[in-house]
């Protein structure tokens, strides 16, 4: 007993001299042990590279087995996956959790699938055209997300995932094209995900939505974060006609305007329509307060110079070799012409602002300034003609590119 007490007393109160080389060995052993422990938890770079190579081979096999239609164009081989089977992709995503981080580069390049991934890589949605819908496109989806250490995957629409109580087995699960997931950190430390969803109802009618969701308690659930007049919803819907907006917004450039977020003011701009669901280039503005998107007002877009914010609707927007032209309807009789150099943006001060009128029988807008006359004619492509004392001094036709 006495010896035991001495040992305890010695270990607590006596300073023992340890040789320097023993300290070095102890530190070395500690480092080696830590490295071994970390290595056991994390796959080596070689193992990761091997896994990626295996997945690349599997992806190529999947694409081949889908049996695309092969054609030749200008010496290039084209593989068309429209309407081909996606069973290989479905089975792979549902059974292999590593697909959540795999890029599927070749599948995307070949238009086999569209993939939207959140900025934190915890949520991913796959979309593809089944080829079954005709003018009403029938999409299909896979939803995949990570909660804690668990990765979950499901073969159904995002709406089915978020609102399973609203669906029955007898109903068709209408999926949509989802090509973007916006990721917004909230003040409470949570992450808000907003998916941009597109569904074509017919050849000239579409539905676009912003869908808000969160990962909570191991599930991907709807997040009712859009607030207007005290009412909450998890989605903002925009039903609209297609053809008219395509032509009046520079042959499709305006598709990029329908949902825009201004990082500076943290305001979300959501396009609005008139009574017949035609887009008018006016926007419902929602402010993000760190938790919710709260409706503020309906107004002009932030990418338009403040001098031009008063108008009823956009009548025509197009670009020529040297100019950007915008025509707005101010009231039932008055049109407004604004122009910029082609190197400028609509947010810049316009170089010229005029008021005038629309001549329906000629499908033409007329504006005047002193002895100068500005004539904009609508056709397959818009044309700008500038006249001075009746003589044409400038004529430029709309220049277009794919949007």
Short mmCIF file of C-alpha atoms in Angstrom, two decimals:
data_model
loop_
_atom_site.label_atom_id
_atom_site.label_comp_id
_atom_site.label_asym_id
_atom_site.label_seq_id
_atom_site.Cartn_x
_atom_site.Cartn_y
_atom_site.Cartn_z
CA UNK A 1 0.00 0.00 0.00
CA UNK A 2 2.81 2.34 0.90
CA UNK A 3 4.58 1.73 -2.39
CA UNK A 4 1.42 2.32 -4.33
CA UNK A 5 0.88 5.66 -2.63
CA UNK A 6 4.45 6.65 -3.44
CA UNK A 7 3.95 5.87 -7.07
CA UNK A 8 0.82 8.05 -7.22
CA UNK A 9 2.57 10.85 -5.36
CA UNK A 10 5.52 10.64 -7.70
CA UNK A 11 3.40 10.77 -10.82
CA UNK A 12 1.46 13.82 -9.61
CA UNK A 13 4.12 15.95 -8.01
CA UNK A 14 7.51 15.00 -9.36
CA UNK A 15 8.96 16.44 -12.57
CA UNK A 16 10.52 13.61 -14.57
CA UNK A 17 13.27 14.41 -17.06
CA UNK A 18 12.52 12.85 -20.50
CA UNK A 19 15.37 12.57 -22.98
CA UNK A 20 15.06 14.90 -26.00
CA UNK A 21 15.22 12.06 -28.49
CA UNK A 22 12.33 10.34 -26.69
CA UNK A 23 10.20 13.51 -27.12
CA UNK A 24 10.97 13.53 -30.84
CA UNK A 25 10.02 9.87 -31.17
CA UNK A 26 6.76 10.47 -29.30
CA UNK A 27 5.85 13.39 -31.58
CA UNK A 28 6.69 11.32 -34.66
CA UNK A 29 4.53 8.44 -33.43
CA UNK A 30 1.65 10.87 -32.77
CA UNK A 31 1.88 12.34 -36.27
CA UNK A 32 2.04 8.92 -37.88
CA UNK A 33 -0.97 7.76 -35.86
CA UNK A 34 -2.98 10.85 -36.84
CA UNK A 35 -2.11 10.42 -40.52
CA UNK A 36 -3.11 6.76 -40.40
CA UNK A 37 -6.41 7.63 -38.75
CA UNK A 38 -7.20 10.29 -41.36
CA UNK A 39 -6.20 7.99 -44.19
CA UNK A 40 -8.52 5.31 -42.87
CA UNK A 41 -11.46 7.79 -42.99
CA UNK A 42 -10.71 9.37 -46.37
CA UNK A 43 -10.10 7.47 -49.61
CA UNK A 44 -6.68 8.01 -51.12
CA UNK A 45 -6.26 10.15 -54.22
CA UNK A 46 -5.43 7.02 -56.17
CA UNK A 47 -8.61 5.30 -54.99
CA UNK A 48 -10.68 8.35 -55.89
CA UNK A 49 -9.12 8.55 -59.36
CA UNK A 50 -9.82 4.85 -59.90
CA UNK A 51 -13.47 5.32 -58.86
CA UNK A 52 -13.88 8.24 -61.28
CA UNK A 53 -12.39 6.21 -64.14
CA UNK A 54 -14.81 3.38 -63.39
CA UNK A 55 -17.75 5.79 -63.39
CA UNK A 56 -16.62 7.36 -66.67
CA UNK A 57 -16.55 3.91 -68.29
CA UNK A 58 -19.99 3.18 -66.87
CA UNK A 59 -21.31 6.47 -68.24
CA UNK A 60 -20.03 5.68 -71.74
CA UNK A 61 -21.63 2.24 -71.56
CA UNK A 62 -24.91 3.79 -70.39
CA UNK A 63 -24.95 6.21 -73.33
CA UNK A 64 -24.18 3.44 -75.81
CA UNK A 65 -26.91 1.17 -74.43
CA UNK A 66 -29.44 4.01 -74.74
CA UNK A 67 -29.18 3.45 -78.54
CA UNK A 68 -29.30 7.03 -79.82
CA UNK A 69 -30.21 7.84 -83.40
CA UNK A 70 -26.95 8.37 -85.33
CA UNK A 71 -26.64 10.83 -88.21
CA UNK A 72 -23.95 12.73 -90.08
CA UNK A 73 -23.84 16.51 -90.57
CA UNK A 74 -20.99 18.35 -92.27
CA UNK A 75 -18.59 15.55 -91.43
CA UNK A 76 -19.64 15.37 -87.75
CA UNK A 77 -21.37 12.40 -86.14
CA UNK A 78 -24.50 13.44 -84.24
CA UNK A 79 -26.06 11.30 -81.53
CA UNK A 80 -29.72 12.12 -80.85
CA UNK A 81 -31.03 10.87 -77.49
CA UNK A 82 -34.53 12.33 -77.89
CA UNK A 83 -37.03 9.79 -76.59
CA UNK A 84 -34.39 7.13 -75.83
CA UNK A 85 -34.44 5.01 -72.68
CA UNK A 86 -33.05 6.45 -69.45
CA UNK A 87 -33.26 3.19 -67.51
CA UNK A 88 -29.48 3.08 -67.22
CA UNK A 89 -29.38 6.51 -65.61
CA UNK A 90 -32.38 5.82 -63.35
CA UNK A 91 -30.97 2.56 -62.00
CA UNK A 92 -27.51 4.06 -61.54
CA UNK A 93 -28.66 7.10 -59.57
CA UNK A 94 -31.05 5.06 -57.43
CA UNK A 95 -28.36 2.53 -56.44
CA UNK A 96 -25.06 4.45 -56.33
CA UNK A 97 -24.74 7.36 -53.89
CA UNK A 98 -21.49 8.45 -55.58
CA UNK A 99 -23.57 9.82 -58.47
CA UNK A 100 -24.47 12.86 -56.35
CA UNK A 101 -20.98 14.27 -56.92
CA UNK A 102 -20.26 12.75 -60.33
CA UNK A 103 -20.32 15.44 -63.11
CA UNK A 104 -21.93 13.37 -65.92
CA UNK A 105 -20.01 15.59 -68.35
CA UNK A 106 -20.57 13.49 -71.48
CA UNK A 107 -24.25 12.92 -70.73
CA UNK A 108 -24.83 16.66 -70.44
CA UNK A 109 -22.82 17.47 -73.56
CA UNK A 110 -24.85 14.98 -75.58
CA UNK A 111 -28.19 16.34 -74.23
CA UNK A 112 -28.93 12.97 -72.66
CA UNK A 113 -29.80 14.69 -69.37
CA UNK A 114 -29.97 18.14 -67.77
CA UNK A 115 -28.61 18.34 -64.22
CA UNK A 116 -29.15 21.14 -61.71
CA UNK A 117 -26.94 21.05 -58.59
CA UNK A 118 -27.04 23.34 -55.55
CA UNK A 119 -23.98 25.42 -54.69
CA UNK A 120 -23.30 23.31 -51.58
CA UNK A 121 -23.59 20.07 -53.63
CA UNK A 122 -26.25 18.67 -51.30
CA UNK A 123 -29.14 18.75 -53.77
CA UNK A 124 -29.36 17.62 -57.37
CA UNK A 125 -32.24 17.26 -59.83
CA UNK A 126 -32.00 15.39 -63.15
CA UNK A 127 -34.36 16.19 -66.07
CA UNK A 128 -34.88 14.79 -69.55
CA UNK A 129 -37.45 14.89 -72.33
CA UNK A 130 -39.23 11.54 -72.64
CA UNK A 131 -40.43 12.34 -76.17
CA UNK A 132 -43.97 11.31 -75.23
CA UNK A 133 -45.77 14.62 -74.90
CA UNK A 134 -45.92 16.18 -78.37
CA UNK A 135 -46.39 19.95 -78.04
CA UNK A 136 -46.91 19.44 -74.31
CA UNK A 137 -43.43 18.20 -73.43
CA UNK A 138 -43.37 15.26 -71.01
CA UNK A 139 -40.30 15.53 -68.83
CA UNK A 140 -39.02 13.02 -66.30
CA UNK A 141 -37.03 13.66 -63.12
CA UNK A 142 -34.73 12.15 -60.54
CA UNK A 143 -34.42 13.95 -57.19
CA UNK A 144 -31.26 13.37 -55.14
CA UNK A 145 -30.09 14.98 -51.91
CA UNK A 146 -27.82 14.49 -48.91
CA UNK A 147 -28.84 14.81 -45.26
CA UNK A 148 -26.07 14.18 -42.75
CA UNK A 149 -24.21 11.10 -43.98
CA UNK A 150 -27.19 9.71 -45.89
CA UNK A 151 -27.82 10.26 -49.62
CA UNK A 152 -31.37 9.72 -50.85
CA UNK A 153 -32.61 9.37 -54.43
CA UNK A 154 -36.11 9.11 -55.89
CA UNK A 155 -37.58 8.74 -59.39
CA UNK A 156 -40.45 11.22 -59.43
CA UNK A 157 -41.22 14.90 -59.94
CA UNK A 158 -40.08 17.61 -57.58
CA UNK A 159 -43.75 18.37 -56.88
CA UNK A 160 -44.31 14.75 -55.83
CA UNK A 161 -41.29 15.02 -53.52
CA UNK A 162 -42.51 18.22 -51.85
CA UNK A 163 -46.27 17.58 -51.89
CA UNK A 164 -46.83 13.81 -51.75
CA UNK A 165 -50.20 14.35 -50.05
CA UNK A 166 -51.53 16.13 -53.15
CA UNK A 167 -50.85 13.20 -55.49
CA UNK A 168 -52.58 9.87 -55.95
CA UNK A 169 -51.51 6.71 -57.76
CA UNK A 170 -54.10 7.27 -60.50
CA UNK A 171 -52.77 10.70 -61.44
CA UNK A 172 -49.98 11.33 -63.94
CA UNK A 173 -46.84 12.61 -62.24
CA UNK A 174 -46.12 15.68 -64.37
CA UNK A 175 -42.42 16.39 -64.21
CA UNK A 176 -40.64 19.51 -65.48
CA UNK A 177 -37.33 20.77 -66.78
CA UNK A 178 -35.19 22.06 -63.89
CA UNK A 179 -31.89 23.50 -65.04
CA UNK A 180 -30.98 25.76 -62.10
CA UNK A 181 -31.02 25.55 -58.30
CA UNK A 182 -30.38 28.83 -56.52
CA UNK A 183 -28.79 28.47 -53.07
CA UNK A 184 -29.53 31.14 -50.45
CA UNK A 185 -28.03 31.03 -46.91
CA UNK A 186 -30.54 32.17 -44.28
CA UNK A 187 -29.83 34.19 -41.13
CA UNK A 188 -30.73 31.20 -38.93
CA UNK A 189 -27.90 29.18 -40.47
CA UNK A 190 -30.16 27.04 -42.67
CA UNK A 191 -29.93 26.77 -46.45
CA UNK A 192 -32.80 27.67 -48.77
CA UNK A 193 -32.92 26.08 -52.21
CA UNK A 194 -34.98 27.55 -55.06
CA UNK A 195 -35.43 25.51 -58.23
CA UNK A 196 -36.26 27.11 -61.59
CA UNK A 197 -38.90 24.85 -63.12
CA UNK A 198 -40.17 24.94 -66.73
CA UNK A 199 -43.20 23.10 -68.10
CA UNK A 200 -44.58 23.60 -71.62
CA UNK A 201 -48.33 23.19 -71.61
CA UNK A 202 -48.74 23.57 -75.39
CA UNK A 203 -46.87 24.94 -78.38
CA UNK A 204 -47.62 28.55 -77.40
CA UNK A 205 -48.21 28.33 -73.65
CA UNK A 206 -45.78 27.67 -70.81
CA UNK A 207 -45.60 27.50 -67.03
CA UNK A 208 -42.47 28.61 -65.21
CA UNK A 209 -42.06 28.41 -61.45
CA UNK A 210 -39.66 29.19 -58.65
CA UNK A 211 -39.93 26.39 -56.07
CA UNK A 212 -38.49 26.86 -52.56
CA UNK A 213 -37.36 23.92 -50.42
CA UNK A 214 -35.10 22.90 -47.53
CA UNK A 215 -33.51 19.74 -46.18
CA UNK A 216 -34.96 19.19 -42.71
CA UNK A 217 -34.93 16.15 -40.41
CA UNK A 218 -33.52 13.97 -43.16
CA UNK A 219 -36.11 14.99 -45.77
CA UNK A 220 -36.32 17.42 -48.68
CA UNK A 221 -39.44 19.46 -47.89
CA UNK A 222 -41.33 22.47 -49.23
CA UNK A 223 -40.35 25.82 -47.73
CA UNK A 224 -43.18 28.43 -47.84
CA UNK A 225 -40.83 31.43 -48.00
CA UNK A 226 -42.62 33.63 -50.54
CA UNK A 227 -44.88 36.07 -48.70
CA UNK A 228 -47.51 38.38 -50.21
CA UNK A 229 -50.28 40.14 -48.30
CA UNK A 230 -49.74 37.85 -45.34
CA UNK A 231 -50.07 34.65 -47.37
CA UNK A 232 -47.20 32.19 -47.68
CA UNK A 233 -46.39 29.82 -50.51
CA UNK A 234 -43.46 27.66 -51.54
CA UNK A 235 -43.73 28.54 -55.24
CA UNK A 236 -44.17 31.50 -57.56
CA UNK A 237 -45.97 30.53 -60.79
CA UNK A 238 -45.80 32.34 -64.12
CA UNK A 239 -48.13 31.14 -66.89
CA UNK A 240 -47.53 32.92 -70.18
CA UNK A 241 -47.89 32.81 -73.94
CA UNK A 242 -44.69 32.10 -75.86
CA UNK A 243 -44.66 33.43 -79.43
CA UNK A 244 -45.42 37.11 -78.79
CA UNK A 245 -42.70 37.51 -76.13
CA UNK A 246 -40.17 35.69 -78.29
CA UNK A 247 -40.58 38.17 -81.14
CA UNK A 248 -40.91 41.40 -79.15
CA UNK A 249 -37.88 40.68 -76.90
CA UNK A 250 -35.22 40.27 -79.58
CA UNK A 251 -36.08 36.74 -80.65
CA UNK A 252 -35.71 35.13 -77.25
CA UNK A 253 -33.29 37.40 -75.38
CA UNK A 254 -36.11 38.22 -72.97
CA UNK A 255 -36.35 34.65 -71.68
CA UNK A 256 -33.46 35.52 -69.38
CA UNK A 257 -35.43 38.37 -67.79
CA UNK A 258 -38.38 36.45 -66.34
CA UNK A 259 -36.80 35.66 -62.97
CA UNK A 260 -33.91 37.88 -61.90
CA UNK A 261 -32.24 38.49 -58.54
CA UNK A 262 -30.48 41.75 -57.75
CA UNK A 263 -27.64 40.88 -55.36
CA UNK A 264 -27.10 44.55 -54.47
CA UNK A 265 -30.62 45.13 -53.14
CA UNK A 266 -31.48 41.45 -52.50
CA UNK A 267 -34.64 41.90 -54.53
CA UNK A 268 -36.18 39.15 -56.63
CA UNK A 269 -37.94 40.23 -59.86
CA UNK A 270 -40.75 37.98 -61.12
CA UNK A 271 -42.28 38.76 -64.52
CA UNK A 272 -46.01 39.56 -64.74
CA UNK A 273 -48.57 39.22 -67.52
CA UNK A 274 -51.70 40.96 -68.74
CA UNK A 275 -55.26 39.58 -68.73
CA UNK A 276 -54.51 37.19 -71.61
CA UNK A 277 -51.22 35.98 -70.08
CA UNK A 278 -48.92 37.92 -72.39
CA UNK A 279 -45.67 39.09 -70.81
CA UNK A 280 -45.38 42.87 -70.44
CA UNK A 281 -41.90 43.43 -68.91
CA UNK A 282 -43.28 44.58 -65.54
CA UNK A 283 -42.24 42.67 -62.42
CA UNK A 284 -43.44 41.69 -58.97
CA UNK A 285 -40.59 42.62 -56.65
CA UNK A 286 -39.84 40.50 -53.56
CA UNK A 287 -37.22 41.49 -50.98
CA UNK A 288 -35.16 38.79 -49.27
CA UNK A 289 -34.84 39.65 -45.57
CA UNK A 290 -32.59 36.72 -44.69
CA UNK A 291 -35.51 34.36 -44.10
CA UNK A 292 -38.36 35.15 -46.50
CA UNK A 293 -38.96 36.77 -49.88
CA UNK A 294 -41.55 39.45 -49.08
CA UNK A 295 -43.53 41.21 -51.82
CA UNK A 296 -42.80 44.95 -52.04
CA UNK A 297 -44.43 46.30 -55.21
CA UNK A 298 -44.86 45.79 -58.95
CA UNK A 299 -42.55 47.85 -61.13
CA UNK A 300 -39.86 48.13 -63.79
CA UNK A 301 -36.77 45.89 -63.87
CA UNK A 302 -33.56 46.95 -62.15
CA UNK A 303 -31.62 46.46 -65.41
CA UNK A 304 -33.52 49.37 -66.98
CA UNK A 305 -32.34 52.96 -66.37
CA UNK A 306 -34.57 54.75 -63.78
CA UNK A 307 -35.40 57.47 -66.30
CA UNK A 308 -37.45 54.86 -68.20
CA UNK A 309 -39.30 53.18 -65.32
CA UNK A 310 -42.68 54.75 -66.11
CA UNK A 311 -44.51 52.72 -68.80
CA UNK A 312 -47.37 50.26 -69.18
CA UNK A 313 -45.67 47.52 -71.16
CA UNK A 314 -42.81 46.73 -73.52
CA UNK A 315 -43.81 46.86 -77.17
CA UNK A 316 -40.50 45.99 -78.86
CA UNK A 317 -36.84 45.43 -78.00
CA UNK A 318 -34.13 44.65 -80.54
CA UNK A 319 -30.47 45.16 -81.42
CA UNK A 320 -28.88 46.36 -84.64
CA UNK A 321 -25.22 46.56 -85.62
CA UNK A 322 -24.77 49.87 -83.79
CA UNK A 323 -27.78 50.36 -81.52
CA UNK A 324 -30.04 48.92 -78.85
CA UNK A 325 -33.66 49.98 -79.42
CA UNK A 326 -36.49 49.79 -76.88
CA UNK A 327 -40.08 50.92 -77.46
CA UNK A 328 -42.54 51.12 -74.55
CA UNK A 329 -46.24 51.87 -74.41
CA UNK A 330 -46.88 54.84 -72.09
CA UNK A 331 -50.65 55.02 -72.54
CA UNK A 332 -53.26 54.09 -75.14
CA UNK A 333 -51.94 56.61 -77.67
CA UNK A 334 -48.30 57.30 -76.76
CA UNK A 335 -45.21 55.22 -77.47
CA UNK A 336 -41.71 55.94 -76.20
CA UNK A 337 -38.49 55.29 -78.12
CA UNK A 338 -35.18 54.86 -76.26
CA UNK A 339 -31.83 53.95 -77.79
CA UNK A 340 -28.30 53.16 -76.67
CA UNK A 341 -25.05 52.36 -78.45
CA UNK A 342 -24.64 48.62 -78.99
CA UNK A 343 -21.76 48.58 -76.49
CA UNK A 344 -23.98 49.90 -73.69
CA UNK A 345 -26.56 48.31 -71.38
CA UNK A 346 -30.20 49.26 -70.76
CA UNK A 347 -29.14 50.28 -67.24
CA UNK A 348 -27.05 53.10 -68.78
CA UNK A 349 -28.53 56.52 -69.52
CA UNK A 350 -30.18 56.30 -72.95
CA UNK A 351 -28.64 58.40 -75.70
CA UNK A 352 -32.01 59.35 -77.16
CA UNK A 353 -35.58 59.32 -75.78
CA UNK A 354 -38.53 60.27 -77.98
CA UNK A 355 -42.31 59.96 -77.86
CA UNK A 356 -44.46 59.04 -80.82
CA UNK A 357 -47.16 56.69 -82.01
CA UNK A 358 -47.92 53.33 -83.58
CA UNK A 359 -49.46 53.04 -87.05
CA UNK A 360 -51.30 49.72 -87.06
CA UNK A 361 -51.93 49.44 -90.80
CA UNK A 362 -48.20 49.69 -91.50
CA UNK A 363 -47.11 47.83 -88.37
CA UNK A 364 -44.78 50.76 -87.80
CA UNK A 365 -43.70 53.04 -84.92
CA UNK A 366 -43.10 56.72 -85.79
CA UNK A 367 -41.03 59.21 -83.74
CA UNK A 368 -39.79 62.72 -84.58
CA UNK A 369 -37.21 65.20 -83.34
CA UNK A 370 -37.03 68.44 -85.28
CA UNK A 371 -36.22 67.61 -88.91
CA UNK A 372 -35.33 64.02 -88.00
CA UNK A 373 -37.76 61.11 -88.23
CA UNK A 374 -37.25 57.69 -86.68
CA UNK A 375 -39.22 54.83 -88.21
CA UNK A 376 -39.27 51.33 -86.70
CA UNK A 377 -40.99 48.67 -88.79
CA UNK A 378 -41.91 45.24 -87.44
CA UNK A 379 -41.61 42.17 -89.64
CA UNK A 380 -39.69 38.91 -89.53
CA UNK A 381 -36.94 41.20 -88.27
CA UNK A 382 -37.34 44.74 -86.98
CA UNK A 383 -35.85 47.61 -89.01
CA UNK A 384 -34.69 51.04 -87.87
CA UNK A 385 -34.76 53.86 -90.43
CA UNK A 386 -33.59 57.41 -89.67
CA UNK A 387 -34.60 60.19 -92.05
CA UNK A 388 -33.46 63.82 -92.23
CA UNK A 389 -35.69 66.20 -94.17
CA UNK A 390 -37.28 63.18 -95.84
CA UNK A 391 -33.97 61.58 -96.88
CA UNK A 392 -32.91 58.25 -95.34
CA UNK A 393 -29.52 58.68 -93.66
CA UNK A 394 -29.44 55.41 -91.68
CA UNK A 395 -31.11 52.02 -92.06
CA UNK A 396 -30.23 48.99 -89.93
CA UNK A 397 -31.95 45.65 -89.52
CA UNK A 398 -32.24 43.61 -86.34
CA UNK A 399 -29.23 41.40 -85.66
CA UNK A 400 -29.91 38.23 -83.77
CA UNK A 401 -28.16 35.36 -82.09
CA UNK A 402 -29.34 32.30 -80.20
CA UNK A 403 -30.50 32.88 -76.62
#
